[in-house]
Coordinates of N, CA and C in Angstrom, one line a residue:
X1029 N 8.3 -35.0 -6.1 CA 8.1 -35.2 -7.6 C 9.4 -35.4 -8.3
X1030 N 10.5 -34.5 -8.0 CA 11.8 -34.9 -8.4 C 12.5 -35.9 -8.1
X1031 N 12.1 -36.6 -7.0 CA 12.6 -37.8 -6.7 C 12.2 -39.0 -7.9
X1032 N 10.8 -38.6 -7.8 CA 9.9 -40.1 -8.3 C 10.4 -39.9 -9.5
X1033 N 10.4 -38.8 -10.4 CA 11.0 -38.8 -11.5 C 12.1 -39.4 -12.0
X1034 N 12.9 -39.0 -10.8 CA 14.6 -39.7 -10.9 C 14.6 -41.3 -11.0
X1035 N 13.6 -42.0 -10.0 CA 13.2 -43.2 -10.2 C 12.8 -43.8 -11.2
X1036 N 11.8 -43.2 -12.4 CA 11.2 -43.4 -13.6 C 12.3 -43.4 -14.5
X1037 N 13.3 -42.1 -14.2 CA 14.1 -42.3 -15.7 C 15.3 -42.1 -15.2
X1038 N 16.1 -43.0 -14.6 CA 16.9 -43.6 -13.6 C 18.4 -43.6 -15.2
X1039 N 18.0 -44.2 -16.4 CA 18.7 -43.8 -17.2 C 19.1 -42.3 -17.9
X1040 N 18.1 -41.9 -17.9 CA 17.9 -40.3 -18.6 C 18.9 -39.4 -17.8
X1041 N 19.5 -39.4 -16.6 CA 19.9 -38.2 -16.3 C 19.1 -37.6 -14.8
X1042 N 19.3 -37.1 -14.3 CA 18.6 -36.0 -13.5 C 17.9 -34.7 -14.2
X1043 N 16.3 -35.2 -13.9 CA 15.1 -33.6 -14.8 C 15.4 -32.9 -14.3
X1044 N 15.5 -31.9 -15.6 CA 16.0 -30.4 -14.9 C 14.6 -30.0 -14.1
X1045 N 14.5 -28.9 -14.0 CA 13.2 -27.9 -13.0 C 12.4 -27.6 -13.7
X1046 N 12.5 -27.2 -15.0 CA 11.6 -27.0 -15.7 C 10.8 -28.1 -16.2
X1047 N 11.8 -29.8 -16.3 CA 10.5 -30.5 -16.8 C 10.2 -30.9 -15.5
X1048 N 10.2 -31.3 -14.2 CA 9.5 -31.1 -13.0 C 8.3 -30.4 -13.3
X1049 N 8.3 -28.8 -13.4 CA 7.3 -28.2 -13.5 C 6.2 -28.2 -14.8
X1050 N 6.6 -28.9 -16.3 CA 6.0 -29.1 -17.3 C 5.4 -30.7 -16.8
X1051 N 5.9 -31.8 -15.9 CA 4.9 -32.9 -15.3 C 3.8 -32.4 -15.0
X1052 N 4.1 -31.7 -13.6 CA 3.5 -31.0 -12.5 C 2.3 -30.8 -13.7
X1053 N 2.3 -29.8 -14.5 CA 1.3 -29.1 -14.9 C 0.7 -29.8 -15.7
X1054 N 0.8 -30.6 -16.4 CA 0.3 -31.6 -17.8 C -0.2 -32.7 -16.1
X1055 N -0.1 -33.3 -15.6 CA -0.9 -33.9 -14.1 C -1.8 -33.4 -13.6
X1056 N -2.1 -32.0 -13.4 CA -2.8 -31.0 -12.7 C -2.1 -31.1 -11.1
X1057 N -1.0 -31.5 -10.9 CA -0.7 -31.7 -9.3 C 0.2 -29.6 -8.9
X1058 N -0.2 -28.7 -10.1 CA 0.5 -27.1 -9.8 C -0.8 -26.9 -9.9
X1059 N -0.3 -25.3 -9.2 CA -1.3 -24.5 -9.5 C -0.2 -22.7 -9.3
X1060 N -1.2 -22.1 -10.0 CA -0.4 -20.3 -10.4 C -1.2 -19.7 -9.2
X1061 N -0.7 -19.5 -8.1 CA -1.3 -18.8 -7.1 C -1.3 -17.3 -7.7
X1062 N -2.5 -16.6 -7.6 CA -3.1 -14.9 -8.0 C -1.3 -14.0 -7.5
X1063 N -1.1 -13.2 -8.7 CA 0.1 -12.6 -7.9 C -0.7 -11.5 -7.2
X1064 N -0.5 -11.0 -5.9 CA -0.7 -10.5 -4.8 C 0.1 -8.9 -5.5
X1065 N -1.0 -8.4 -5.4 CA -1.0 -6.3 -6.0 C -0.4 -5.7 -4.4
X1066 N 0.7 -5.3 -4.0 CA 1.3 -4.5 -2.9 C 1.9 -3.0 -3.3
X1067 N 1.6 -2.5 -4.3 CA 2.0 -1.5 -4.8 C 1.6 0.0 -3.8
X1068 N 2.2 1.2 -3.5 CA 2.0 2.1 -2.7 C 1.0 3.1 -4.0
X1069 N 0.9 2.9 -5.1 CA 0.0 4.0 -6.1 C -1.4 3.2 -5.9
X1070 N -2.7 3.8 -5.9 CA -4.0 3.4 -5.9 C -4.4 4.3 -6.8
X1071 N -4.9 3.7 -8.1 CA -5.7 4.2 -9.2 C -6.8 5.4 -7.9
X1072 N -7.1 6.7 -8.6 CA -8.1 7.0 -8.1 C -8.2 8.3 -9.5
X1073 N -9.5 7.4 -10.0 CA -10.0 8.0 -11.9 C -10.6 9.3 -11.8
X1074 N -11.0 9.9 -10.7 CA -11.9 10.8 -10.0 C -10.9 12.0 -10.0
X1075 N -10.0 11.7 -9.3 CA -8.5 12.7 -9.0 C -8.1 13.4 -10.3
X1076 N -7.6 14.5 -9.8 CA -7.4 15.8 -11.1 C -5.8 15.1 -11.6
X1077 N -5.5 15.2 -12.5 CA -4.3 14.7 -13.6 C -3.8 16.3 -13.3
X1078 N -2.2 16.0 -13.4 CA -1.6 17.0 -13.0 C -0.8 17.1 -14.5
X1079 N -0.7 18.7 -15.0 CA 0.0 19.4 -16.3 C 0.7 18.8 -16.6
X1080 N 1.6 18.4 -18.1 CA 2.6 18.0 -18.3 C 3.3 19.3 -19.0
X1081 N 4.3 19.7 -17.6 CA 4.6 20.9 -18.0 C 5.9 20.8 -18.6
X1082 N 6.4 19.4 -18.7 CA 7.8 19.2 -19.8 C 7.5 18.7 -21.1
X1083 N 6.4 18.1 -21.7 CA 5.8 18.1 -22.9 C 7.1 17.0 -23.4
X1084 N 7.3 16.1 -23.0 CA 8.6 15.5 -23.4 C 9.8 15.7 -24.0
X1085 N 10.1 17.2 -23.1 CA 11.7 17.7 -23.3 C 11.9 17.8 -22.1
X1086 N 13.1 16.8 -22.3 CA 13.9 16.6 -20.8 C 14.8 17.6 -21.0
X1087 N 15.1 17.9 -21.9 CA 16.6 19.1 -22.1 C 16.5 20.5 -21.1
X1088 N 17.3 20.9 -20.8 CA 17.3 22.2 -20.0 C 18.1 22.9 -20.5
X1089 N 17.9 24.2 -20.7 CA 18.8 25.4 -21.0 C 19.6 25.6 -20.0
X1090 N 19.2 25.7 -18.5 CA 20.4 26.3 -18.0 C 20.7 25.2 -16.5
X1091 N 21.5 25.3 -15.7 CA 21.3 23.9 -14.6 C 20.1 24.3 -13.6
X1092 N 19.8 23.0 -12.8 CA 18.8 23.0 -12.4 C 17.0 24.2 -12.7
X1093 N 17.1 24.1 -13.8 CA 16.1 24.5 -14.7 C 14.7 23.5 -14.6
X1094 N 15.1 22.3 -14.7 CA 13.8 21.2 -15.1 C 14.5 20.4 -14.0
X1095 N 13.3 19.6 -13.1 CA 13.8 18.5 -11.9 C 13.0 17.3 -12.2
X1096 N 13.2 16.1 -12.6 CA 12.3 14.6 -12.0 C 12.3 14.1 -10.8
X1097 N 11.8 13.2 -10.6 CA 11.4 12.5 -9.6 C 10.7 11.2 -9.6
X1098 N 11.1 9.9 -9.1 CA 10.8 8.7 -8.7 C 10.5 8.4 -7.4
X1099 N 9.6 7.2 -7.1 CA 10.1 6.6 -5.2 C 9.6 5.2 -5.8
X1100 N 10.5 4.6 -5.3 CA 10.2 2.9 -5.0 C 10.2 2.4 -4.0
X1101 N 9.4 1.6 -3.7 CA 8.8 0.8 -2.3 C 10.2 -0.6 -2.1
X1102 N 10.7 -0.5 -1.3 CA 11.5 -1.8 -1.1 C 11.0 -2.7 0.1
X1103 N 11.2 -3.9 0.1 CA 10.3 -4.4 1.2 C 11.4 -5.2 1.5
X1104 N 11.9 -4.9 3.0 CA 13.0 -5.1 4.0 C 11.9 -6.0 5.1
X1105 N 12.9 -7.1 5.9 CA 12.6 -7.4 6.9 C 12.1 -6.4 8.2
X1106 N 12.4 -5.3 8.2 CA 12.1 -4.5 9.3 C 10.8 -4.0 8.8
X1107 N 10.3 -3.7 7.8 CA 8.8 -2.9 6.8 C 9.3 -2.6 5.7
X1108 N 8.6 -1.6 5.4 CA 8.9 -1.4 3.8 C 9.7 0.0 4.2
X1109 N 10.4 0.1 3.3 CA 11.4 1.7 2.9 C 11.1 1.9 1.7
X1110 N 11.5 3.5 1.8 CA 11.1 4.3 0.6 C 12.3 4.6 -0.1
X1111 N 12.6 5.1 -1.3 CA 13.9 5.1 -2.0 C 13.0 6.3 -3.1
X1112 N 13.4 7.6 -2.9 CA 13.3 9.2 -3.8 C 14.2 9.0 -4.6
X1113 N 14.9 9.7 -5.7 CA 15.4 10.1 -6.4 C 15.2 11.2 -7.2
X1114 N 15.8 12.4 -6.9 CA 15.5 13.6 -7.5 C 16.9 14.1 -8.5
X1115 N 16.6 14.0 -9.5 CA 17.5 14.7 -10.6 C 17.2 16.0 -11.3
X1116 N 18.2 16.7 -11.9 CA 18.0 18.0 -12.2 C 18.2 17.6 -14.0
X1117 N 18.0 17.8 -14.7 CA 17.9 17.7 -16.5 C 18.4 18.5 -17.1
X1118 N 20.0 18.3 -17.4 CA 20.9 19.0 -18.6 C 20.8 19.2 -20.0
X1119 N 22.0 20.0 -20.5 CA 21.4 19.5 -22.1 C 23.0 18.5 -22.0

């Protein structure tokens, strides 16, 4: 498509990518493939909801008092890895 463009407007410059893809789509020659859900959390609406026992104070009075916690999924050639992070909340 980039090519034939280059041929059409042979004066104009080289199309950037973006109007490539604004042809494409005004043509009907694209399409938005569904983005694919791989997430490790599964809704389950049935499941008990757990306390919010910090009520949106991250502050701590004394150290390690109050802890968080994260994990994100990374997807490596060998499978996926897990990545924790546990922090303790100061003032």
């Amino acid at each position: 498509m980039r090519q034939a463009l280059m041929l059409k407007y042979l004066d104009e410059g080289i199309p950037s990518e973006r109007t490539v893809y604004r042809i494409m789509e005004e043509t009907g020659l694209s399409h938005r493939p569904k983005r694919k859900l791989n997430g490790i959390t599964k809704a389950d609406r049935s499941a008990r909801t757990s306390d919010d026992r910090l009520k949106r104070d991250f502050t701590a009075e004394r150290l390690l008092e109050k802890w968080v916690t994260d994990i994100t999924e990374i997807p490596t050639k060998d499978g996926k890895r897990y990545v924790s992070a546990v922090f303790h909340l100061s003032t």
